[in-house]
Amino acid sequence: MDGGRPPQGAGRPPQGGGRDPRETGIRRHDTDPTGGRRPEAAFEDTQAMLAAQARADRSPGSGPGGRRRARVGRGAGGPGSEGHAGSGGPGGPGGRGPGDDDEDGPDSRGWKRYVPSWKIVVASFTVLTAGVFGMIAVAYANTPVPLTTQASVDDRGSVIYYADGKTPIARLGVKRTPVTIKQIPAHVQDAVIALENRSFREDSGIDFAGIARSIWSTASGAQLQGASTITQQMARGYYEGLSQEVSIKRKIKEIFVAIKISKTLPKDEILERYLNTIYFGRGAYGIQAAAKAFFGKNVMQLTPPEAAYLAGRIQNPSNFDVLESNGKYAATKERYDAALRYMAEMNPGAYGKYADTPFEKLKFTKIKTVQTYAGLRGYMLNIVFKELEKRGIDKAALETKGLKVYTTFDKKKMEDAQKVVKARTANLESTIHASIASVNPKNGRVVAFYSGDDFLHGFNNRAFESPKQAASAFKPYVLAAWLEAGYSLNSYIDGVSKIKLEGTTEIGNSHAAPYGPIDMVKAMADSVNTVFAKMGEHVGLDAVAKIAKDAGVGEEAKKNPYYHGLNAVDYAVQEQKYLTTIGVASVTAVEQAAGYSIFANEGKHVDWHTVIKVVDTNGLVLLKEQAVERQVITPESAADAIVALQAVVKSGTGTAANLGARPVAGKTGTNNSYKDAWFVGFTPQLVTAVGMSKDVPYNKPVGQPGRRPLKVDKYGQPSSKVKQVSWAEEPMPSFIGGGGTPTQIWHDYMALATANDPIEQFPPRANSGTQENLATPKPTPSPTMADDQSNPDDNGWSPDDQAAPHDDQGCLPGDITCDSSGDGGFPDTGDGSGVDIGGTGGAPAGFVPDPRPRPRPSGQRP
């Protein structure tokens, strides 16, 4: 043999039937390690063995068909190659030749290799189904029935009542009046069930057909459909945690809750909650409110056709409102017809006769467009809301908590006040305004007031929020301080024409001639300024201020930043000293009415208020009346002060207030140039203050070129198109002094307001205190026949001698509304810009003038 070449015929079966050593699995050994084998052969054999071992180590089924095959030949052409038994040549049994099929190859089975066995399919489906139902079961088990209701489910509006507790002033917020299922007739229940969920009485809380429709609409990309049962709708609208969002998750949770609710709650209770919760339109929540809103009757009175109409509205109430408001009834008519038809199908015997009832036979109540704040109502609500807010009840509570608020207002007296003011001011400029406040002196209740005709066209609640100079109507507090100091009405002070006191500009009287020594009754009746200034000096301004403040006077002024948080009386004492005694402090009508109560109520005062009580839906009183009584002056001082104040009406500056046999006491007040005019008076049962002023709007603040008054409407308001408005208080006609129009208004109103009151007398004169003469009294003249026939309360002087056209005339020193420049008005805001109202067309809600004297005051709304 040639070295390095295999024997001839190697790789082929031996001739003559001999066995090839490779078939026996025994490796042939060469005797000559170097003869007949290449040096690389041992290495190649080693590699072949390792490859064979690797194939043997593969797991069964690792190749196609799940079988492991070993190659038995290396094929021809491998130099020096040897293997296991088998032909190694091309096409031999031990190898592969070109074109041979390998059943282990990747394409040996084609597409069939991707088709799983049917057993695997069935097993997989079973496992998947079990898993899904298991997850549903777990989710259902872990979904609790909600215990917390939605915050709005019991929302209902509040009612504000007049003092009679029966007549509503206004209804606010959500329209809802819950009723029990027993109060809801069967035909009303059936109408809703027929249209919304015919299987309600029998189903488990869900409708599978509806759920299928809902799933299909969601899967197809359409908006998620409801298809909800009454139980589902109730759950969604009643319980906390089931939001109104459109989602599969929310829907599934709603279904679980509905099923559980259906198992735990009676159907009647579910239906009752549902009918009290759902919205029907026209602002009505719940079936009772809907019956009222659409048919003006209680739910118990609804007919089957009316019930069918309301049931039809449940689907889309807000949209139906819009359509019907535009005269389009086709949509609601279609729902109405469907409801009647379904009712007849459910119970032909009961509802068959109604199936063809024409829609046109329904008689709807007229839609009332209620402007809550229009007219007098707005002024009442404005002040009541402010009082309630101070005591912890805000507007949101009023709109949702179903409260009953009982106010102090007397409906007839409110209307009487408006009627009288309109009659007495009919021929006056619309910029001249009158305010009235009427208070029960025994309990501080504001029984009536007048701030304007329509809150929407003049939202300044003048009676409560527009302080004006009290002028001589402040003098009774000075007299009270005099009496409390232990001095009597019989004391004499010289009524000089003018007086100059320390720290105060000169004070004069309306009459140029001196009065000479006069007692306190005459000084009050004739409103002698110099006497009251001297009284204030003698008893001390602090004593005067204390009584006025204890009577509730001057508090509203604190809201003006110019007062630096001070009461108006304190500020007047601090800045204007003895001018305080003649009324430079700013007060409101209600403060004066409540303040004078100390005289009508034996020296006791109760702060004014407008709320008697607030009751919740369960009848629990949430707020009680705040009527704390405090003694301000002694009953004796009050009785003696009444004597002087009666003289004002009998023979002094307020004779126009006389009510004949009914006892009346009071005081007039007029400041410089008739800018503010008052009459504050009372009977034993009622105190009323009347104030008047003229407020004029200008296009520019004082001092700017081109300043001119703006045109106003019948309410005294400029056009809302005006961007900037400056207000100035200007003189009124002279006949509107305190003893003129204000006193006449007081008389006419009180004649109506007290018409049904029994005539009561004031307490008798107490004659308290000692005589404190600051001047030598004139000798008392001898009695005459005429004197003997005179009224003993006139103190011996003739009414003719005491009458005066008004009490304060001319421009008083230190008067903050005194306009020395001729422009008129109040001091400006300090920057010369006036007051920019912003074009609202309404007056600012309450303004207190700057009480500081200025050489050139500018315009600002009082």
Coordinates of N, CA, C and O in Angstrom, one line a residue, residues 635-769:
P635 N -84.6 102.4 83.4 CA -86.0 102.7 83.0 C -86.5 104.1 83.2 O -87.2 104.7 82.5
E636 N -85.9 104.7 84.3 CA -86.3 106.1 84.7 C -85.8 107.1 83.6 O -86.5 108.0 83.2
S637 N -84.5 106.9 83.2 CA -83.9 107.7 82.2 C -84.7 107.6 80.9 O -84.9 108.6 80.2
A638 N -85.1 106.4 80.6 CA -85.8 106.1 79.3 C -87.2 106.8 79.4 O -87.6 107.5 78.4
A639 N -87.9 106.7 80.5 CA -89.2 107.4 80.6 C -89.1 108.9 80.5 O -89.9 109.5 79.8
D640 N -88.1 109.5 81.1 CA -88.0 110.9 81.0 C -87.6 111.4 79.6 O -88.0 112.4 79.1
A641 N -86.7 110.6 79.0 CA -86.3 110.9 77.6 C -87.5 110.9 76.7 O -87.6 111.7 75.7
I642 N -88.5 110.0 76.9 CA -89.7 109.9 76.1 C -90.5 111.2 76.2 O -91.0 111.7 75.2
V643 N -90.5 111.8 77.3 CA -91.2 113.0 77.5 C -90.7 114.1 76.6 O -91.5 114.8 75.9
A644 N -89.4 114.2 76.5 CA -88.8 115.2 75.6 C -89.0 114.9 74.2 O -89.3 115.7 73.3
L645 N -89.0 113.6 73.8 CA -89.2 113.2 72.4 C -90.6 113.3 72.0 O -90.9 113.5 70.8
Q646 N -91.5 113.1 73.0 CA -92.9 113.4 72.6 C -93.2 114.8 72.3 O -94.0 115.2 71.4
A647 N -92.5 115.7 73.0 CA -92.6 117.1 72.7 C -92.2 117.5 71.3 O -92.8 118.4 70.7
V648 N -91.3 116.8 70.7 CA -90.9 117.0 69.3 C -92.1 116.8 68.4 O -92.3 117.5 67.5
V649 N -92.9 115.8 68.7 CA -94.0 115.4 67.8 C -95.2 116.3 68.1 O -96.0 116.7 67.3
K650 N -95.4 116.6 69.4 CA -96.6 117.4 69.8 C -96.5 118.9 69.4 O -97.5 119.5 68.9
S651 N -95.3 119.4 69.5 CA -95.2 120.9 69.2 C -93.9 121.3 68.7 O -93.6 122.5 68.6
G652 N -93.0 120.4 68.4 CA -91.7 120.8 67.9 C -91.5 120.6 66.4 O -92.4 120.8 65.6
T653 N -90.3 120.1 66.0 CA -90.0 119.9 64.6 C -90.6 118.8 63.9 O -90.5 118.7 62.7
G654 N -91.2 117.8 64.7 CA -91.8 116.6 64.1 C -93.3 116.5 64.2 O -93.8 115.4 64.3
T655 N -94.0 117.6 64.1 CA -95.5 117.5 64.3 C -96.1 116.7 63.2 O -97.2 116.2 63.4
A656 N -95.5 116.6 62.0 CA -96.1 115.8 60.9 C -96.2 114.3 61.3 O -96.9 113.6 60.6
A657 N -95.6 113.9 62.3 CA -95.6 112.5 62.7 C -96.8 112.1 63.6 O -96.9 110.9 63.9
N658 N -97.5 113.1 64.0 CA -98.6 112.8 65.0 C -99.6 111.8 64.4 O -100.1 111.9 63.3
L659 N -99.9 110.8 65.3 CA -100.9 109.8 64.9 C -102.1 109.8 65.7 O -102.9 108.9 65.9
G660 N -102.5 111.0 66.2 CA -103.7 111.2 66.9 C -103.7 110.6 68.3 O -102.8 111.0 69.1
A661 N -104.6 109.7 68.6 CA -104.7 109.2 69.9 C -103.5 108.2 70.2 O -103.3 107.9 71.4
R662 N -102.8 107.8 69.3 CA -101.7 106.8 69.5 C -100.5 107.6 69.9 O -100.0 108.5 69.2
P663 N -99.9 107.3 71.1 CA -98.7 108.0 71.5 C -97.5 107.8 70.6 O -97.3 106.7 70.1
V664 N -96.8 108.9 70.3 CA -95.7 108.9 69.4 C -94.6 109.8 70.0 O -94.8 110.8 70.5
A665 N -93.4 109.3 69.9 CA -92.2 110.1 70.3 C -91.1 109.9 69.2 O -91.1 108.9 68.5
G666 N -90.3 110.9 69.0 CA -89.3 110.8 68.0 C -88.4 112.1 67.8 O -88.6 113.0 68.6
K667 N -87.6 112.1 66.8 CA -86.7 113.2 66.6 C -86.4 113.3 65.1 O -86.1 112.4 64.4
T668 N -86.4 114.6 64.7 CA -86.0 114.9 63.3 C -84.5 115.1 63.3 O -83.8 115.3 64.3
G669 N -84.0 115.2 62.0 CA -82.6 115.4 61.8 C -82.3 115.9 60.4 O -82.8 115.3 59.5
T670 N -81.6 117.0 60.3 CA -81.3 117.5 58.9 C -79.9 118.1 59.0 O -79.6 118.9 59.8
N671 N -79.0 117.7 58.1 CA -77.7 118.2 58.1 C -77.6 119.4 57.1 O -78.6 119.8 56.6
N672 N -76.4 119.8 56.9 CA -76.2 121.0 56.1 C -76.8 120.9 54.7 O -76.7 119.8 54.0
S673 N -77.4 122.0 54.2 CA -77.9 122.1 52.8 C -78.8 120.9 52.5 O -79.0 120.6 51.3
Y674 N -79.5 120.4 53.5 CA -80.5 119.3 53.3 C -79.9 118.1 52.5 O -80.6 117.5 51.7
K675 N -78.7 117.7 52.8 CA -78.1 116.6 52.1 C -78.6 115.3 52.8 O -78.8 114.3 52.1
D676 N -78.8 115.3 54.1 CA -79.3 114.1 54.8 C -80.4 114.6 55.7 O -80.3 115.6 56.4
A677 N -81.5 113.8 55.6 CA -82.7 114.2 56.4 C -83.3 113.0 57.0 O -83.4 111.9 56.4
W678 N -83.7 113.1 58.3 CA -84.2 112.0 59.1 C -85.4 112.3 59.9 O -85.7 113.4 60.3
F679 N -86.2 111.2 60.1 CA -87.1 111.2 61.3 C -87.1 109.8 61.8 O -87.3 108.8 61.1
V680 N -86.8 109.7 63.1 CA -86.7 108.5 63.8 C -87.7 108.6 65.0 O -87.6 109.4 65.8
G681 N -88.8 107.7 64.9 CA -89.8 107.8 65.9 C -90.3 106.4 66.3 O -90.0 105.4 65.7
F682 N -91.2 106.4 67.4 CA -91.6 105.1 67.9 C -93.0 105.3 68.6 O -93.3 106.3 69.1
T683 N -93.6 104.1 68.7 CA -94.8 103.9 69.6 C -94.3 102.9 70.6 O -93.1 102.4 70.5
P684 N -95.0 102.6 71.6 CA -94.6 101.6 72.6 C -94.3 100.2 71.9 O -93.5 99.4 72.5
Q685 N -94.8 99.9 70.7 CA -94.6 98.6 70.1 C -93.7 98.6 68.9 O -93.2 97.5 68.5
L686 N -93.4 99.7 68.3 CA -92.6 99.7 67.1 C -91.8 101.0 66.9 O -92.2 102.1 67.2
V687 N -90.5 100.8 66.5 CA -89.6 101.9 66.2 C -89.3 101.9 64.7 O -89.0 100.9 64.2
T688 N -89.4 103.1 64.1 CA -89.1 103.2 62.7 C -88.2 104.4 62.4 O -88.5 105.5 62.9
A689 N -87.2 104.2 61.6 CA -86.3 105.3 61.1 C -86.5 105.5 59.6 O -86.6 104.5 58.9
V690 N -86.6 106.7 59.2 CA -86.7 107.1 57.8 C -85.6 108.1 57.5 O -85.4 109.1 58.2
G691 N -84.8 107.7 56.5 CA -83.7 108.6 56.1 C -83.8 108.9 54.6 O -84.2 108.1 53.8
M692 N -83.3 110.1 54.2 CA -83.4 110.5 52.8 C -82.1 111.1 52.4 O -81.4 111.8 53.2
S693 N -81.7 111.0 51.1 CA -80.5 111.6 50.6 C -80.6 111.6 49.1 O -81.4 110.9 48.5
K694 N -79.7 112.4 48.5 CA -79.6 112.5 47.0 C -78.2 112.1 46.6 O -77.3 112.7 46.9
D695 N -78.2 111.0 45.8 CA -76.9 110.5 45.3 C -76.9 110.6 43.8 O -77.7 110.0 43.1
V696 N -75.9 111.4 43.3 CA -75.9 111.7 41.9 C -74.6 111.1 41.3 O -73.5 111.3 41.8
P697 N -74.8 110.4 40.1 CA -73.6 109.8 39.5 C -73.0 110.8 38.5 O -73.7 111.5 37.8
Y698 N -71.6 110.8 38.4 CA -70.9 111.7 37.5 C -70.0 110.8 36.7 O -69.6 109.7 37.0
N699 N -69.6 111.4 35.5 CA -68.7 110.7 34.6 C -67.3 110.7 35.0 O -66.5 109.9 34.7
K700 N -66.9 111.7 35.9 CA -65.5 111.8 36.3 C -65.5 112.3 37.7 O -66.4 112.8 38.3
P701 N -64.4 112.0 38.4 CA -64.2 112.5 39.8 C -64.2 114.0 39.9 O -64.0 114.7 38.9
V702 N -64.3 114.5 41.1 CA -64.3 115.9 41.3 C -63.0 116.5 40.9 O -61.9 115.9 41.1
G703 N -63.0 117.6 40.2 CA -61.8 118.3 39.9 C -61.3 118.1 38.5 O -60.4 118.8 38.0
Q704 N -61.8 117.0 37.8 CA -61.4 116.7 36.5 C -62.2 117.5 35.5 O -63.4 117.7 35.6
P705 N -61.5 118.0 34.4 CA -62.3 118.8 33.4 C -63.3 118.0 32.7 O -63.2 116.8 32.5
G706 N -64.4 118.6 32.3 CA -65.5 117.9 31.6 C -66.4 117.1 32.5 O -67.2 116.3 32.0
R707 N -66.3 117.3 33.8 CA -67.2 116.6 34.7 C -68.6 117.0 34.6 O -69.0 118.2 34.6
R708 N -69.5 116.0 34.4 CA -70.9 116.3 34.3 C -71.7 115.1 34.9 O -71.3 114.0 34.9
P709 N -72.9 115.4 35.3 CA -73.8 114.3 35.8 C -74.2 113.4 34.7 O -74.4 113.9 33.6
L710 N -74.4 112.1 35.0 CA -74.8 111.1 34.0 C -76.3 111.0 34.0 O -77.0 111.3 35.0
K711 N -76.8 110.6 32.9 CA -78.2 110.3 32.8 C -78.5 109.1 33.6 O -77.7 108.1 33.6
V712 N -79.7 109.1 34.2 CA -80.1 107.9 35.1 C -81.4 107.4 34.7 O -82.2 108.0 34.0
D713 N -81.7 106.1 35.1 CA -83.0 105.5 34.8 C -83.9 105.8 36.0 O -83.6 106.6 36.9
K714 N -85.0 105.2 36.0 CA -86.0 105.5 37.0 C -85.6 105.0 38.4 O -86.2 105.4 39.4
Y715 N -84.5 104.2 38.5 CA -84.0 103.8 39.8 C -82.8 104.7 40.2 O -82.2 104.4 41.3
G716 N -82.5 105.7 39.4 CA -81.4 106.6 39.8 C -80.1 106.0 39.4 O -79.0 106.5 39.9
Q717 N -80.0 105.0 38.5 CA -78.8 104.4 38.1 C -78.4 104.8 36.7 O -79.2 104.9 35.8
P718 N -77.1 105.0 36.5 CA -76.6 105.3 35.2 C -76.6 104.0 34.3 O -76.8 102.9 34.8
S719 N -76.4 104.2 33.0 CA -76.3 103.1 32.1 C -75.2 102.2 32.5 O -74.1 102.6 32.9
S720 N -75.4 100.9 32.3 CA -74.4 99.9 32.6 C -73.2 100.0 31.6 O -72.1 99.4 31.8
K721 N -73.4 100.7 30.5 CA -72.3 100.9 29.5 C -71.2 101.8 30.0 O -70.1 101.9 29.4
V722 N -71.6 102.6 31.0 CA -70.6 103.6 31.5 C -69.5 102.9 32.2 O -69.8 102.1 33.1
K723 N -68.3 103.1 31.9 CA -67.1 102.4 32.4 C -66.7 102.9 33.8 O -66.2 102.1 34.6
Q724 N -66.9 104.2 34.0 CA -66.4 104.7 35.3 C -67.5 105.6 35.9 O -68.0 106.5 35.1
V725 N -67.9 105.5 37.1 CA -68.9 106.3 37.7 C -68.4 106.8 39.0 O -67.8 106.1 39.9
S726 N -68.5 108.1 39.3 CA -68.2 108.7 40.5 C -69.5 109.3 41.1 O -70.3 109.9 40.4
W727 N -69.7 109.0 42.4 CA -70.9 109.4 43.1 C -70.7 110.6 44.0 O -69.7 110.7 44.7
A728 N -71.7 111.5 44.0 CA -71.7 112.6 44.9 C -73.0 112.8 45.6 O -74.1 112.6 45.0
E729 N -72.9 113.1 46.9 CA -74.2 113.4 47.6 C -74.4 114.9 47.5 O -73.5 115.7 47.9
E730 N -75.6 115.2 47.1 CA -75.9 116.7 46.8 C -77.2 117.1 47.6 O -77.9 116.3 48.0
P731 N -77.3 118.4 47.7 CA -78.5 118.9 48.5 C -79.8 118.5 47.8 O -80.0 118.5 46.6
M732 N -80.8 118.3 48.7 CA -82.2 118.0 48.3 C -83.0 119.3 48.4 O -82.5 120.3 49.0
P733 N -84.2 119.4 47.8 CA -85.0 120.5 48.0 C -85.3 120.8 49.5 O -85.3 119.8 50.3
S734 N -85.5 122.0 49.9 CA -85.6 122.4 51.3 C -86.8 121.7 52.0 O -86.8 121.5 53.2
F735 N -87.8 121.4 51.2 CA -89.0 120.8 51.9 C -88.7 119.4 52.3 O -89.5 118.8 53.0
I736 N -87.5 118.8 52.0 CA -87.2 117.5 52.4 C -86.4 117.5 53.7 O -85.6 116.6 54.0
G737 N -86.5 118.6 54.5 CA -85.8 118.6 55.8 C -86.4 117.5 56.7 O -87.5 116.9 56.4
G738 N -85.8 117.3 57.8 CA -86.2 116.2 58.7 C -87.7 116.3 59.1 O -88.4 115.3 59.2
G739 N -88.2 117.5 59.3 CA -89.6 117.7 59.6 C -90.5 117.6 58.4 O -91.7 117.7 58.6
G740 N -89.9 117.5 57.2 CA -90.8 117.5 56.0 C -91.0 116.1 55.5 O -91.7 115.3 56.2
T741 N -90.5 115.7 54.3 CA -90.9 114.5 53.7 C -90.5 113.2 54.5 O -91.3 112.3 54.6
P742 N -89.4 113.1 55.2 CA -89.1 111.9 56.0 C -90.2 111.7 57.1 O -90.6 110.6 57.3
T743 N -90.6 112.8 57.7 CA -91.6 112.7 58.8 C -92.9 112.3 58.2 O -93.7 111.5 58.8
Q744 N -93.2 112.8 57.0 CA -94.5 112.4 56.4 C -94.5 111.0 56.0 O -95.5 110.3 56.1
I745 N -93.4 110.5 55.4 CA -93.3 109.1 55.1 C -93.4 108.2 56.4 O -94.2 107.2 56.4
W746 N -92.8 108.7 57.5 CA -92.9 107.9 58.7 C -94.4 107.9 59.2 O -94.8 106.8 59.5
H747 N -95.0 109.0 59.1 CA -96.4 109.0 59.5 C -97.3 108.1 58.7 O -98.1 107.3 59.2
D748 N -97.2 108.1 57.4 CA -98.0 107.3 56.5 C -97.8 105.8 56.7 O -98.7 105.0 56.7
Y749 N -96.5 105.5 56.8 CA -96.1 104.1 57.0 C -96.6 103.6 58.4 O -97.2 102.5 58.5
M750 N -96.3 104.3 59.4 CA -96.7 103.9 60.8 C -98.2 103.8 61.0 O -98.7 103.0 61.7
A751 N -98.9 104.7 60.3 CA -100.4 104.6 60.3 C -100.9 103.3 59.8 O -101.8 102.7 60.4
L752 N -100.2 102.7 58.8 CA -100.6 101.4 58.3 C -100.0 100.3 59.1 O -100.7 99.3 59.4
A753 N -98.8 100.5 59.5 CA -98.1 99.4 60.3 C -98.7 99.1 61.6 O -98.6 98.0 62.2
T754 N -99.2 100.2 62.3 CA -99.8 100.0 63.6 C -101.3 100.0 63.7 O -101.9 100.0 64.8
A755 N -101.9 99.9 62.5 CA -103.4 100.0 62.5 C -104.0 98.9 63.3 O -105.1 99.2 63.9
N756 N -103.5 97.8 63.4 CA -104.1 96.7 64.2 C -103.5 96.5 65.6 O -103.9 95.6 66.3
D757 N -102.6 97.4 65.9 CA -102.0 97.3 67.3 C -102.9 98.0 68.3 O -103.5 99.1 68.0
P758 N -103.0 97.4 69.4 CA -103.8 98.1 70.5 C -103.0 99.4 70.9 O -101.8 99.5 70.8
I759 N -103.8 100.4 71.3 CA -103.2 101.7 71.7 C -102.6 101.5 73.1 O -103.4 101.2 74.0
E760 N -101.3 101.7 73.2 CA -100.7 101.6 74.5 C -100.0 102.9 74.9 O -99.7 103.7 74.0
Q761 N -99.9 103.1 76.1 CA -99.3 104.4 76.6 C -97.8 104.2 77.0 O -97.4 103.1 77.4
F762 N -97.1 105.3 76.8 CA -95.7 105.2 77.3 C -95.7 105.3 78.9 O -96.7 105.7 79.5
P763 N -94.7 104.8 79.5 CA -94.6 104.9 80.9 C -94.6 106.4 81.4 O -94.2 107.3 80.6
P764 N -95.2 106.7 82.6 CA -95.2 108.0 83.0 C -93.9 108.6 83.3 O -92.9 107.9 83.5
R765 N -93.8 109.9 83.3 CA -92.6 110.7 83.5 C -92.0 110.3 84.9 O -92.7 110.2 85.9
A766 N -90.7 110.0 85.0 CA -90.1 109.5 86.2 C -89.6 110.7 87.1 O -89.5 110.5 88.3
N767 N -89.3 111.8 86.4 CA -88.8 113.0 87.1 C -87.5 112.6 87.9 O -87.3 113.0 89.1
S768 N -86.7 111.8 87.3 CA -85.5 111.3 87.9 C -84.4 112.4 87.9 O -84.5 113.4 87.1
G769 N -83.4 112.2 88.7 CA -82.3 113.1 88.7 C -82.5 114.4 89.4 O -83.6 114.7 89.9

